[in-house]
Amino acid sequence: MSILELKNINKKFEELQAINNISLSVERGETIAIIGPSGCGKSTLLRCICLFDKIDCGEIHFENDLIFSARDHNHWSINIDRNKYHTDVIMVFQHLNLWPHLNVIDNICLAPKLAYNSNKGEIKEKAIEILQQMGLSDKVKKYPYTLSGGEKQRVAISRAIMMNPKILLFDEITSALDPEIVGEILEIIANLSEHGMTMLIVTHEMQFANDVADRVLFMNYGKVEEIGSPDYIFNESKSDRLLTFLKRMRKQNFTIK
Amino acid sequence: MYDWDFNIVFQHKEVFLSGAIITLEITFYAIIFGTLLGAVLGVAKKSKSPYIRIPANIYIELFLALPILVLLIWIYYCGPLLFGLNLSGFWTAVLALSLSLSAFVAEIVRSGLISVPIGQIESARGLGLSSFQTITRIVLPQAIKVMTPPLLSMYISTLKMSSLASVIAVYELLHSAQNLILSSYRPLEVYTAVAISYLILILPLTLLTRRFETSKKWRIS
Ligand SMILES: Nc1ncnc2c1ncn2[C@@H]1O[C@H](COP(=O)(O)OP(=O)(O)OP(=O)(O)O)[C@@H](O)[C@H]1O
Ligand SMILES: [Mg+2]
């Protein structure tokens, strides 16, 4: 049964059709990797799903409820408590956006403290446990500016996981990191995937997409150009645009087996 | 060689003390009103509605441009005629300083608010914080850190500018002292004492500013 369903969604920025009639059904526990050239609308797709960008036309269903629908730019309706939705569907940004005035533990505890009525001790216990799993036990009281890129990334992921989200959206979270650290972040995501988290992951790491994703979605000019199993996308598809894209990625030293 | 004699100052301590109290009172009220008004104007300046934004901008430009002394004298002499204002010298000084300060505060508040990146707000909303929680928990703490040093230096400047109230016969520090000179013929000692009094009043504020500027608990990475 699908947890998230997009029906014919469209998004324009002035004359630019950033999302062009995309339909997509995401199964519970599924990991979808989203690939495609720069500017094809990957970030916009994620931003539309978590309602940061408002679609102009189409429907978004979440857990079988129609939560957002639009007929055109001026006729739209939202049928869910936004704050509640944001505790279920969480996006982790490339630029992380950790809150600089809060230390690590406060960064990851603030949102659950405000959203849920569970007691503070419980939340803190859970936070400590997650930080431990993330290898951040010694950073609990540190402020974000003292952390390395990889550590910040792990805090951002911890902050999202603290909410017990139903869907995680990752937008190129490894592209600002040194190559040595990329592996460790990808491992964390692979681990989440194994534990049944539903995830949409925008990535430039083709190897990772191949290894971790259940399905790979190739976007081009705001459209879903190809979608299918990693094997289909990386070995079988005959789509010219996909082949050109993959060839270019290979040239940039991204190895694909 | 001039024969310094500071006895006159010590004999009339109470003149300085009561003057300093008036100076502090004027400054205190001006800071309260100026900051509140300035905060509202700073938000208004960011408003989407031109009916709010444009008047706010005109107000701010006007009071940024007017010298406080001119404003003070103008309100004192023209206020009663034009607006039927019937303010004492004390409240005229508070009004002029508040109006001027509010324009500067508006600029500081606006730049403080826009210094918080949009991504900070999105990550807060994206984790289920309401817009009110986002403002109080995420935006304000960061904006206030940016705004505090320039605000404190405007407050210091307001304290100094309160001495202008002497021209409309308010018995603040400077004017009280000038009065003392008339009876004692000891201008050098008295003015020296005035200068030292202002330094003493301002010192705590200056130290506070330094502390904020060097505080390193957190910073924007
Ligand atoms: N707020 C905006 N206003 C106007 N145009 C925008 C806005 N956001 C995105 N766009 C445009 O929409 C298109 C899709 O942008 P998007 O950020 O989704 O691309 P992307 O696939 O994530 O690219 P990249 O891989 O470089 O991150 C781009 O052409 C971009 O310039
Ligand atoms: Mg992007």
Short mmCIF file of C-alpha atoms and ligand atoms in Angstrom, two decimals:
data_model
loop_
_atom_site.label_atom_id
_atom_site.label_comp_id
_atom_site.label_asym_id
_atom_site.label_seq_id
_atom_site.Cartn_x
_atom_site.Cartn_y
_atom_site.Cartn_z
CA MET A 1 0.00 0.00 0.00
CA SER A 2 1.40 3.36 -0.94
CA ILE A 3 2.24 5.87 1.76
CA LEU A 4 2.68 8.83 -0.59
CA GLU A 5 1.09 9.41 -3.93
CA LEU A 6 1.64 12.28 -6.33
CA LYS A 7 -0.93 12.70 -9.08
CA ASN A 8 -0.07 14.85 -12.06
CA ILE A 9 1.74 17.53 -10.11
CA ASN A 10 3.04 20.66 -11.83
CA LYS A 11 5.10 23.56 -10.62
CA LYS A 12 6.08 26.66 -12.56
CA PHE A 13 8.53 29.38 -11.64
CA GLU A 14 7.29 32.17 -13.87
CA GLU A 15 7.67 30.64 -17.35
CA LEU A 16 9.89 27.78 -16.24
CA GLN A 17 8.12 24.45 -15.86
CA ALA A 18 10.18 23.07 -12.97
CA ILE A 19 7.87 20.09 -12.37
CA ASN A 20 6.07 18.80 -15.42
CA ASN A 21 3.14 16.50 -14.71
CA ILE A 22 4.80 14.07 -12.36
CA SER A 23 2.92 11.11 -10.94
CA LEU A 24 4.58 8.82 -8.46
CA SER A 25 3.47 6.28 -5.93
CA VAL A 26 5.82 5.55 -3.03
CA GLU A 27 5.40 2.31 -1.12
CA ARG A 28 5.82 2.08 2.63
CA GLY A 29 9.43 1.16 3.44
CA GLU A 30 10.63 1.91 -0.05
CA THR A 31 13.86 3.76 -0.85
CA ILE A 32 13.80 5.76 -4.06
CA ALA A 33 16.93 7.41 -5.41
CA ILE A 34 16.33 10.48 -7.57
CA ILE A 35 18.98 11.28 -10.17
CA GLY A 36 19.19 13.74 -13.01
CA PRO A 37 21.12 16.70 -14.37
CA SER A 38 21.48 19.96 -12.47
CA GLY A 39 18.37 22.13 -12.71
CA CYS A 40 16.03 19.29 -13.74
CA GLY A 41 13.80 19.86 -10.70
CA LYS A 42 14.97 17.31 -8.12
CA SER A 43 15.06 19.71 -5.20
CA THR A 44 11.80 21.29 -6.29
CA LEU A 45 10.13 17.88 -6.30
CA LEU A 46 11.15 17.26 -2.68
CA ARG A 47 10.16 20.81 -1.70
CA CYS A 48 6.72 20.29 -3.23
CA ILE A 49 6.26 17.03 -1.34
CA CYS A 50 6.96 18.69 2.00
CA LEU A 51 4.87 21.71 1.03
CA PHE A 52 7.70 24.27 1.03
CA ASP A 53 6.87 24.97 -2.59
CA LYS A 54 3.19 25.02 -3.47
CA ILE A 55 2.28 22.96 -6.54
CA ASP A 56 0.22 24.82 -9.15
CA CYS A 57 -1.78 21.84 -10.24
CA GLY A 58 -2.22 18.23 -9.14
CA GLU A 59 -2.80 16.22 -5.98
CA ILE A 60 -0.67 14.97 -3.10
CA HIS A 61 -1.97 12.01 -1.10
CA PHE A 62 -0.42 10.92 2.18
CA GLU A 63 -1.49 7.70 3.89
CA ASN A 64 -4.52 7.57 1.59
CA ASP A 65 -5.73 11.06 2.48
CA LEU A 66 -5.79 13.81 -0.09
CA ILE A 67 -3.69 16.38 1.76
CA PHE A 68 -3.09 18.96 -0.93
CA SER A 69 -4.77 19.67 -4.21
CA ALA A 70 -4.55 22.50 -6.70
CA ARG A 71 -6.43 23.28 -9.89
CA ASP A 72 -4.39 26.31 -10.81
CA HIS A 73 -2.25 28.95 -9.19
CA ASN A 74 -5.16 30.53 -7.30
CA HIS A 75 -7.32 27.50 -6.56
CA TRP A 76 -5.78 25.14 -4.08
CA SER A 77 -6.62 23.57 -0.77
CA ILE A 78 -4.67 22.02 2.03
CA ASN A 79 -6.43 19.39 4.09
CA ILE A 80 -3.97 18.58 6.81
CA ASP A 81 -2.48 20.28 9.85
CA ARG A 82 0.80 21.47 8.39
CA ASN A 83 2.70 21.27 11.66
CA LYS A 84 1.56 17.69 12.09
CA TYR A 85 2.48 16.78 8.50
CA HIS A 86 5.96 18.21 9.06
CA THR A 87 6.55 15.81 11.92
CA ASP A 88 5.77 12.89 9.58
CA VAL A 89 7.48 13.98 6.37
CA ILE A 90 10.90 15.46 7.02
CA MET A 91 13.44 16.91 4.65
CA VAL A 92 17.17 17.03 5.33
CA PHE A 93 18.79 19.81 3.34
CA GLN A 94 22.10 20.02 1.60
CA HIS A 95 22.88 23.07 3.71
CA LEU A 96 21.70 21.25 6.85
CA ASN A 97 20.46 24.39 8.57
CA LEU A 98 21.42 23.34 12.05
CA TRP A 99 20.41 26.04 14.50
CA PRO A 100 23.65 27.80 15.49
CA HIS A 101 22.39 29.08 18.86
CA LEU A 102 21.59 25.60 20.20
CA ASN A 103 24.06 22.89 21.13
CA VAL A 104 23.81 19.45 19.58
CA ILE A 105 21.40 17.93 22.06
CA ASP A 106 19.13 20.98 22.07
CA ASN A 107 19.20 21.04 18.27
CA ILE A 108 17.81 17.54 18.10
CA CYS A 109 15.45 17.79 21.12
CA LEU A 110 13.74 21.11 20.41
CA ALA A 111 11.27 19.96 17.76
CA PRO A 112 10.14 16.76 19.54
CA LYS A 113 9.79 18.67 22.82
CA LEU A 114 7.47 21.17 21.15
CA ALA A 115 5.58 18.64 19.04
CA TYR A 116 4.96 15.79 21.45
CA ASN A 117 3.71 15.72 24.98
CA SER A 118 6.08 12.99 26.08
CA ASN A 119 8.25 14.02 29.00
CA LYS A 120 11.57 15.72 28.54
CA GLY A 121 13.54 12.96 30.20
CA GLU A 122 12.29 10.41 27.70
CA ILE A 123 13.14 12.63 24.76
CA LYS A 124 16.59 13.27 26.11
CA GLU A 125 17.22 9.58 26.68
CA LYS A 126 16.24 8.85 23.13
CA ALA A 127 18.45 11.69 21.88
CA ILE A 128 21.47 10.35 23.75
CA GLU A 129 20.83 6.91 22.31
CA ILE A 130 20.62 8.21 18.74
CA LEU A 131 23.72 10.36 19.15
CA GLN A 132 25.54 7.30 20.41
CA GLN A 133 24.51 5.30 17.36
CA MET A 134 25.70 8.17 15.19
CA GLY A 135 29.07 8.24 16.95
CA LEU A 136 28.42 11.68 18.40
CA SER A 137 28.48 10.86 22.10
CA ASP A 138 31.30 13.31 22.79
CA LYS A 139 29.58 16.15 20.91
CA VAL A 140 26.38 16.38 22.97
CA LYS A 141 27.12 19.82 24.42
CA LYS A 142 29.01 21.23 21.43
CA TYR A 143 27.71 24.08 19.29
CA PRO A 144 27.33 23.49 15.54
CA TYR A 145 30.16 25.84 14.52
CA THR A 146 32.65 23.57 16.26
CA LEU A 147 31.63 20.48 14.28
CA SER A 148 33.14 19.07 11.09
CA GLY A 149 31.03 18.74 7.94
CA GLY A 150 30.41 15.05 8.47
CA GLU A 151 29.47 15.58 12.12
CA LYS A 152 27.02 18.33 11.20
CA GLN A 153 25.51 16.02 8.65
CA ARG A 154 25.04 13.31 11.25
CA VAL A 155 23.43 15.81 13.63
CA ALA A 156 21.03 16.89 10.88
CA ILE A 157 20.06 13.27 10.26
CA SER A 158 19.68 12.62 14.00
CA ARG A 159 17.44 15.66 14.26
CA ALA A 160 15.18 14.25 11.57
CA ILE A 161 15.14 10.73 13.04
CA MET A 162 14.20 12.08 16.48
CA MET A 163 10.76 12.92 15.09
CA ASN A 164 10.02 9.28 14.20
CA PRO A 165 9.21 10.40 10.66
CA LYS A 166 7.21 8.27 8.26
CA ILE A 167 9.11 9.61 5.26
CA LEU A 168 12.58 11.10 5.04
CA LEU A 169 13.59 13.29 2.11
CA PHE A 170 17.30 13.81 1.53
CA ASP A 171 18.52 16.49 -0.84
CA GLU A 172 22.11 15.88 -1.95
CA ILE A 173 23.25 15.66 1.61
CA THR A 174 26.70 14.33 0.75
CA SER A 175 27.65 16.71 -2.04
CA ALA A 176 29.31 19.26 0.25
CA LEU A 177 31.39 16.63 2.05
CA ASP A 178 34.92 15.37 1.59
CA PRO A 179 34.98 12.06 -0.29
CA GLU A 180 36.30 10.13 2.73
CA ILE A 181 33.28 11.11 4.85
CA VAL A 182 30.68 10.48 2.16
CA GLY A 183 30.89 6.73 2.75
CA GLU A 184 30.08 6.99 6.43
CA ILE A 185 26.96 9.11 5.80
CA LEU A 186 25.78 6.80 3.03
CA GLU A 187 26.21 3.87 5.39
CA ILE A 188 23.88 5.53 7.87
CA ILE A 189 21.27 5.98 5.17
CA ALA A 190 21.68 2.40 3.96
CA ASN A 191 21.13 1.30 7.53
CA LEU A 192 17.91 3.33 7.76
CA SER A 193 16.77 1.71 4.54
CA GLU A 194 17.35 -1.75 5.98
CA HIS A 195 15.25 -0.81 9.00
CA GLY A 196 12.32 -0.06 6.76
CA MET A 197 12.39 3.74 6.62
CA THR A 198 10.63 5.23 3.61
CA MET A 199 13.06 7.53 1.86
CA LEU A 200 13.41 9.72 -1.21
CA ILE A 201 17.04 10.48 -1.82
CA VAL A 202 18.36 13.00 -4.32
CA THR A 203 21.92 11.95 -5.01
CA HIS A 204 24.86 12.23 -7.36
CA GLU A 205 26.33 8.98 -6.05
CA MET A 206 25.35 6.47 -8.73
CA GLN A 207 26.99 3.58 -6.92
CA PHE A 208 24.99 4.36 -3.83
CA ALA A 209 21.74 4.64 -5.80
CA ASN A 210 22.52 1.28 -7.33
CA ASP A 211 23.28 -0.41 -4.00
CA VAL A 212 20.64 1.01 -1.70
CA ALA A 213 17.61 2.07 -3.73
CA ASP A 214 14.64 -0.15 -4.41
CA ARG A 215 13.84 2.04 -7.38
CA VAL A 216 15.74 4.76 -9.20
CA LEU A 217 13.97 7.75 -10.72
CA PHE A 218 15.67 9.66 -13.51
CA MET A 219 14.39 13.22 -13.94
CA ASN A 220 14.92 15.48 -16.90
CA TYR A 221 13.38 18.89 -17.59
CA GLY A 222 10.89 18.47 -14.77
CA LYS A 223 9.65 15.10 -16.01
CA VAL A 224 10.07 11.53 -14.85
CA GLU A 225 12.07 10.30 -17.80
CA GLU A 226 12.67 6.78 -16.51
CA ILE A 227 11.88 4.90 -13.34
CA GLY A 228 12.64 1.33 -12.36
CA SER A 229 14.90 -1.05 -10.49
CA PRO A 230 18.57 -0.09 -10.26
CA ASP A 231 19.35 -2.91 -12.64
CA TYR A 232 16.90 -1.53 -15.21
CA ILE A 233 18.13 2.06 -14.90
CA PHE A 234 21.85 1.35 -14.93
CA ASN A 235 21.99 -1.62 -17.29
CA GLU A 236 18.88 -2.11 -19.38
CA SER A 237 17.21 1.20 -20.20
CA LYS A 238 17.65 2.38 -23.75
CA SER A 239 16.59 5.99 -23.02
CA ASP A 240 19.00 8.28 -24.90
CA ARG A 241 18.78 11.01 -22.31
CA LEU A 242 19.50 8.61 -19.46
CA LEU A 243 22.43 7.06 -21.33
CA THR A 244 23.89 10.51 -22.05
CA PHE A 245 23.49 11.50 -18.41
CA LEU A 246 25.11 8.31 -17.12
CA LYS A 247 27.97 8.68 -19.57
CA ARG A 248 28.61 12.18 -18.34
CA MET A 249 28.50 11.08 -14.71
CA ARG A 250 31.00 8.30 -15.47
CA LYS A 251 33.34 10.84 -17.01
CA GLN A 252 33.22 12.80 -13.76
CA ASN A 253 34.77 9.78 -12.06
CA PHE A 254 31.65 8.29 -10.64
CA THR A 255 32.18 4.59 -10.97
CA ILE A 256 29.35 2.25 -11.73
CA LYS A 257 29.90 -1.43 -11.67
CA MET B 1 48.79 79.11 36.36
CA TYR B 2 45.14 78.37 37.05
CA ASP B 3 44.41 77.40 40.59
CA TRP B 4 42.21 74.29 40.47
CA ASP B 5 39.74 74.00 43.30
CA PHE B 6 37.43 70.99 43.20
CA ASN B 7 35.91 71.76 46.58
CA ILE B 8 33.06 73.46 44.81
CA VAL B 9 32.19 70.20 43.12
CA PHE B 10 32.22 68.22 46.33
CA GLN B 11 30.22 70.85 48.14
CA HIS B 12 27.53 70.62 45.50
CA LYS B 13 27.50 66.86 44.93
CA GLU B 14 23.71 66.90 45.08
CA VAL B 15 23.55 69.10 41.99
CA PHE B 16 25.43 66.48 40.00
CA LEU B 17 23.49 63.66 41.54
CA SER B 18 20.06 65.10 40.80
CA GLY B 19 21.24 66.11 37.32
CA ALA B 20 22.51 62.59 36.67
CA ILE B 21 19.20 61.16 37.81
CA ILE B 22 17.28 63.35 35.35
CA THR B 23 19.74 62.41 32.60
CA LEU B 24 19.19 58.73 33.34
CA GLU B 25 15.43 59.17 33.47
CA ILE B 26 15.30 60.90 30.10
CA THR B 27 17.56 58.23 28.63
CA PHE B 28 15.56 55.42 30.19
CA TYR B 29 12.21 56.57 28.82
CA ALA B 30 13.70 57.37 25.42
CA ILE B 31 15.22 53.89 25.20
CA ILE B 32 11.95 52.21 26.17
CA PHE B 33 9.75 54.18 23.78
CA GLY B 34 12.34 54.40 21.02
CA THR B 35 12.99 50.65 21.07
CA LEU B 36 9.32 49.65 21.12
CA LEU B 37 8.44 52.07 18.33
CA GLY B 38 11.56 51.10 16.38
CA ALA B 39 10.79 47.38 16.64
CA VAL B 40 7.32 47.97 15.21
CA LEU B 41 8.76 50.15 12.42
CA GLY B 42 11.47 47.61 11.64
CA VAL B 43 8.83 44.92 11.11
CA ALA B 44 6.61 47.38 9.19
CA LYS B 45 9.50 48.11 6.88
CA LYS B 46 9.45 44.43 5.87
CA SER B 47 5.67 44.40 5.34
CA LYS B 48 4.31 43.21 2.01
CA SER B 49 1.66 45.95 2.02
CA PRO B 50 2.86 49.25 0.54
CA TYR B 51 0.38 51.12 2.76
CA ILE B 52 2.40 50.02 5.76
CA ARG B 53 5.86 49.89 4.20
CA ILE B 54 5.95 53.31 2.54
CA PRO B 55 4.84 55.43 5.53
CA ALA B 56 7.29 53.48 7.70
CA ASN B 57 10.08 54.22 5.23
CA ILE B 58 9.24 57.93 5.07
CA TYR B 59 9.19 58.14 8.87
CA ILE B 60 12.52 56.35 9.15
CA GLU B 61 14.28 58.43 6.49
CA LEU B 62 12.94 61.64 8.05
CA PHE B 63 14.14 60.95 11.57
CA LEU B 64 17.44 59.48 10.43
CA ALA B 65 18.12 62.77 8.65
CA LEU B 66 17.00 65.29 11.28
CA PRO B 67 19.62 66.38 13.82
CA ILE B 68 18.27 65.76 17.31
CA LEU B 69 18.98 69.33 18.39
CA VAL B 70 16.86 70.69 15.56
CA LEU B 71 14.11 68.23 16.31
CA LEU B 72 14.18 69.09 20.00
CA ILE B 73 13.96 72.83 19.50
CA TRP B 74 11.36 72.45 16.78
CA ILE B 75 9.10 70.32 18.97
CA TYR B 76 9.62 72.68 21.91
CA TYR B 77 8.64 75.82 20.03
CA CYS B 78 6.37 74.61 17.22
CA GLY B 79 4.72 71.67 18.99
CA PRO B 80 2.37 73.82 21.10
CA LEU B 81 1.42 75.99 18.09
CA LEU B 82 0.98 73.25 15.49
CA PHE B 83 -0.32 70.32 17.49
CA GLY B 84 -1.44 71.93 20.72
CA LEU B 85 1.25 69.87 22.44
CA ASN B 86 1.73 70.97 25.99
CA LEU B 87 4.77 69.04 27.09
CA SER B 88 7.26 69.91 29.78
CA GLY B 89 10.88 70.26 28.75
CA PHE B 90 11.54 66.83 30.22
CA TRP B 91 8.93 65.08 28.09
CA THR B 92 9.87 67.12 25.03
CA ALA B 93 13.38 65.76 25.36
CA VAL B 94 12.06 62.22 25.83
CA LEU B 95 9.89 62.61 22.73
CA ALA B 96 12.65 63.98 20.50
CA LEU B 97 15.14 61.34 21.59
CA SER B 98 12.57 58.56 21.20
CA LEU B 99 11.60 59.62 17.69
CA SER B 100 15.20 59.81 16.58
CA LEU B 101 16.23 56.58 18.30
CA SER B 102 13.25 54.68 16.86
CA ALA B 103 14.43 55.35 13.29
CA PHE B 104 17.85 53.86 14.07
CA VAL B 105 16.33 50.94 15.97
CA ALA B 106 14.07 50.22 12.97
CA GLU B 107 17.12 49.86 10.74
CA ILE B 108 18.88 47.64 13.26
CA VAL B 109 15.82 45.42 13.76
CA ARG B 110 15.28 45.05 10.04
CA SER B 111 18.86 44.06 9.33
CA GLY B 112 18.80 41.73 12.34
CA LEU B 113 15.73 39.96 11.02
CA ILE B 114 17.06 39.58 7.48
CA SER B 115 20.37 38.31 8.83
CA VAL B 116 18.64 35.03 9.74
CA PRO B 117 18.84 32.85 6.62
CA ILE B 118 15.61 31.53 5.13
CA GLY B 119 16.96 27.98 5.54
CA GLN B 120 16.83 28.41 9.32
CA ILE B 121 13.13 29.17 9.12
CA GLU B 122 12.45 26.34 6.67
CA SER B 123 14.25 23.78 8.80
CA ALA B 124 12.18 24.88 11.79
CA ARG B 125 8.86 24.76 9.94
CA GLY B 126 10.00 21.51 8.35
CA LEU B 127 10.33 19.90 11.78
CA GLY B 128 6.82 20.85 12.80
CA LEU B 129 7.43 24.13 14.65
CA SER B 130 4.54 26.59 14.31
CA SER B 131 5.30 30.01 12.85
CA PHE B 132 5.12 31.53 16.33
CA GLN B 133 7.53 28.93 17.73
CA THR B 134 9.81 29.51 14.76
CA ILE B 135 9.96 33.23 15.50
CA THR B 136 10.46 32.91 19.25
CA ARG B 137 12.77 29.87 19.30
CA ILE B 138 14.79 30.24 16.10
CA VAL B 139 14.62 33.71 14.53
CA LEU B 140 14.65 36.01 17.55
CA PRO B 141 17.54 34.39 19.45
CA GLN B 142 19.69 34.69 16.34
CA ALA B 143 18.49 38.17 15.37
CA ILE B 144 18.99 39.50 18.89
CA LYS B 145 22.60 38.39 18.90
CA VAL B 146 23.17 40.40 15.73
CA MET B 147 21.18 43.39 16.98
CA THR B 148 22.55 43.72 20.50
CA PRO B 149 25.89 45.47 19.87
CA PRO B 150 24.49 48.18 17.54
CA LEU B 151 21.49 48.65 19.84
CA LEU B 152 23.73 49.18 22.87
CA SER B 153 25.81 51.71 21.01
CA MET B 154 22.64 53.58 20.01
CA TYR B 155 21.63 53.58 23.69
CA ILE B 156 24.99 55.07 24.61
CA SER B 157 24.52 57.71 21.98
CA THR B 158 21.02 58.45 23.35
CA LEU B 159 22.48 59.01 26.79
CA LYS B 160 24.98 61.48 25.37
CA MET B 161 22.35 63.23 23.29
CA SER B 162 20.19 63.75 26.37
CA SER B 163 22.59 66.57 27.25
CA LEU B 164 20.96 68.56 24.44
CA ALA B 165 17.92 68.92 26.69
CA SER B 166 19.94 71.60 28.50
CA VAL B 167 19.04 74.03 25.70
CA ILE B 168 15.36 73.83 26.64
CA ALA B 169 16.10 74.32 30.33
CA VAL B 170 15.71 70.76 31.56
CA TYR B 171 17.73 70.29 34.71
CA GLU B 172 19.63 67.28 33.53
CA LEU B 173 23.32 66.85 34.25
CA LEU B 174 24.72 69.50 31.92
CA HIS B 175 22.17 72.20 32.62
CA SER B 176 22.32 71.67 36.39
CA ALA B 177 26.06 72.08 36.16
CA GLN B 178 25.81 75.24 34.06
CA ASN B 179 23.60 76.68 36.75
CA LEU B 180 26.21 75.90 39.33
CA ILE B 181 28.79 77.77 37.25
CA LEU B 182 26.66 80.90 37.34
CA SER B 183 26.79 80.99 41.11
CA SER B 184 30.31 79.66 41.65
CA TYR B 185 32.39 81.09 38.78
CA ARG B 186 34.26 77.80 38.57
CA PRO B 187 33.53 76.61 34.99
CA LEU B 188 36.69 74.54 34.53
CA GLU B 189 36.16 72.38 37.59
CA VAL B 190 32.46 72.03 37.00
CA TYR B 191 32.79 71.06 33.33
CA THR B 192 35.53 68.59 34.21
CA ALA B 193 33.22 67.06 36.78
CA VAL B 194 30.44 66.92 34.16
CA ALA B 195 32.70 65.08 31.74
CA ILE B 196 33.68 62.59 34.43
CA SER B 197 30.05 62.10 35.42
CA TYR B 198 29.12 61.20 31.85
CA LEU B 199 32.00 58.75 31.69
CA ILE B 200 30.80 57.09 34.87
CA LEU B 201 27.25 56.85 33.53
CA ILE B 202 28.37 55.43 30.20
CA LEU B 203 31.05 53.03 31.40
CA PRO B 204 28.70 50.17 32.37
CA LEU B 205 27.01 50.35 28.97
CA THR B 206 30.34 50.31 27.17
CA LEU B 207 31.51 47.31 29.15
CA LEU B 208 28.25 45.52 28.38
CA THR B 209 28.75 46.20 24.66
CA ARG B 210 32.28 44.77 24.78
CA ARG B 211 31.01 41.68 26.52
CA PHE B 212 28.42 41.04 23.84
CA GLU B 213 30.86 41.67 21.04
CA THR B 214 33.33 39.14 22.37
CA SER B 215 30.88 36.53 23.62
CA LYS B 216 31.77 33.29 21.89
CA LYS B 217 29.25 30.84 23.26
CA TRP B 218 27.95 30.21 19.78
CA ARG B 219 28.36 31.73 16.38
CA ILE B 220 27.04 31.30 12.92
CA SER B 221 29.08 28.64 11.21
N1 LIG C 1 12.48 29.79 -6.04
C1 LIG C 1 12.74 29.69 -7.37
N2 LIG C 1 12.45 30.71 -8.20
C2 LIG C 1 12.68 30.61 -9.52
N3 LIG C 1 13.21 29.54 -10.13
C3 LIG C 1 13.53 28.48 -9.35
C4 LIG C 1 13.31 28.50 -7.93
N4 LIG C 1 13.73 27.32 -7.43
C5 LIG C 1 14.18 26.60 -8.47
N5 LIG C 1 14.06 27.28 -9.62
C6 LIG C 1 14.43 26.78 -10.96
O1 LIG C 1 13.75 25.56 -11.17
C7 LIG C 1 14.59 24.63 -11.82
C8 LIG C 1 14.72 23.38 -11.01
O2 LIG C 1 15.47 23.69 -9.84
P1 LIG C 1 15.91 22.60 -8.79
O3 LIG C 1 16.59 23.31 -7.70
O4 LIG C 1 14.72 21.79 -8.43
O5 LIG C 1 16.94 21.73 -9.63
P2 LIG C 1 17.81 20.50 -9.14
O6 LIG C 1 17.46 19.36 -10.02
O7 LIG C 1 17.67 20.31 -7.69
O8 LIG C 1 19.29 20.98 -9.51
P3 LIG C 1 20.67 20.71 -8.71
O9 LIG C 1 21.08 19.31 -9.03
O10 LIG C 1 21.60 21.69 -9.31
O11 LIG C 1 20.40 20.94 -7.27
C9 LIG C 1 15.92 25.33 -12.05
O12 LIG C 1 15.97 25.79 -13.37
C10 LIG C 1 15.89 26.48 -11.09
O13 LIG C 1 16.59 27.59 -11.62
MG MG C 2 18.94 20.63 -5.99
#
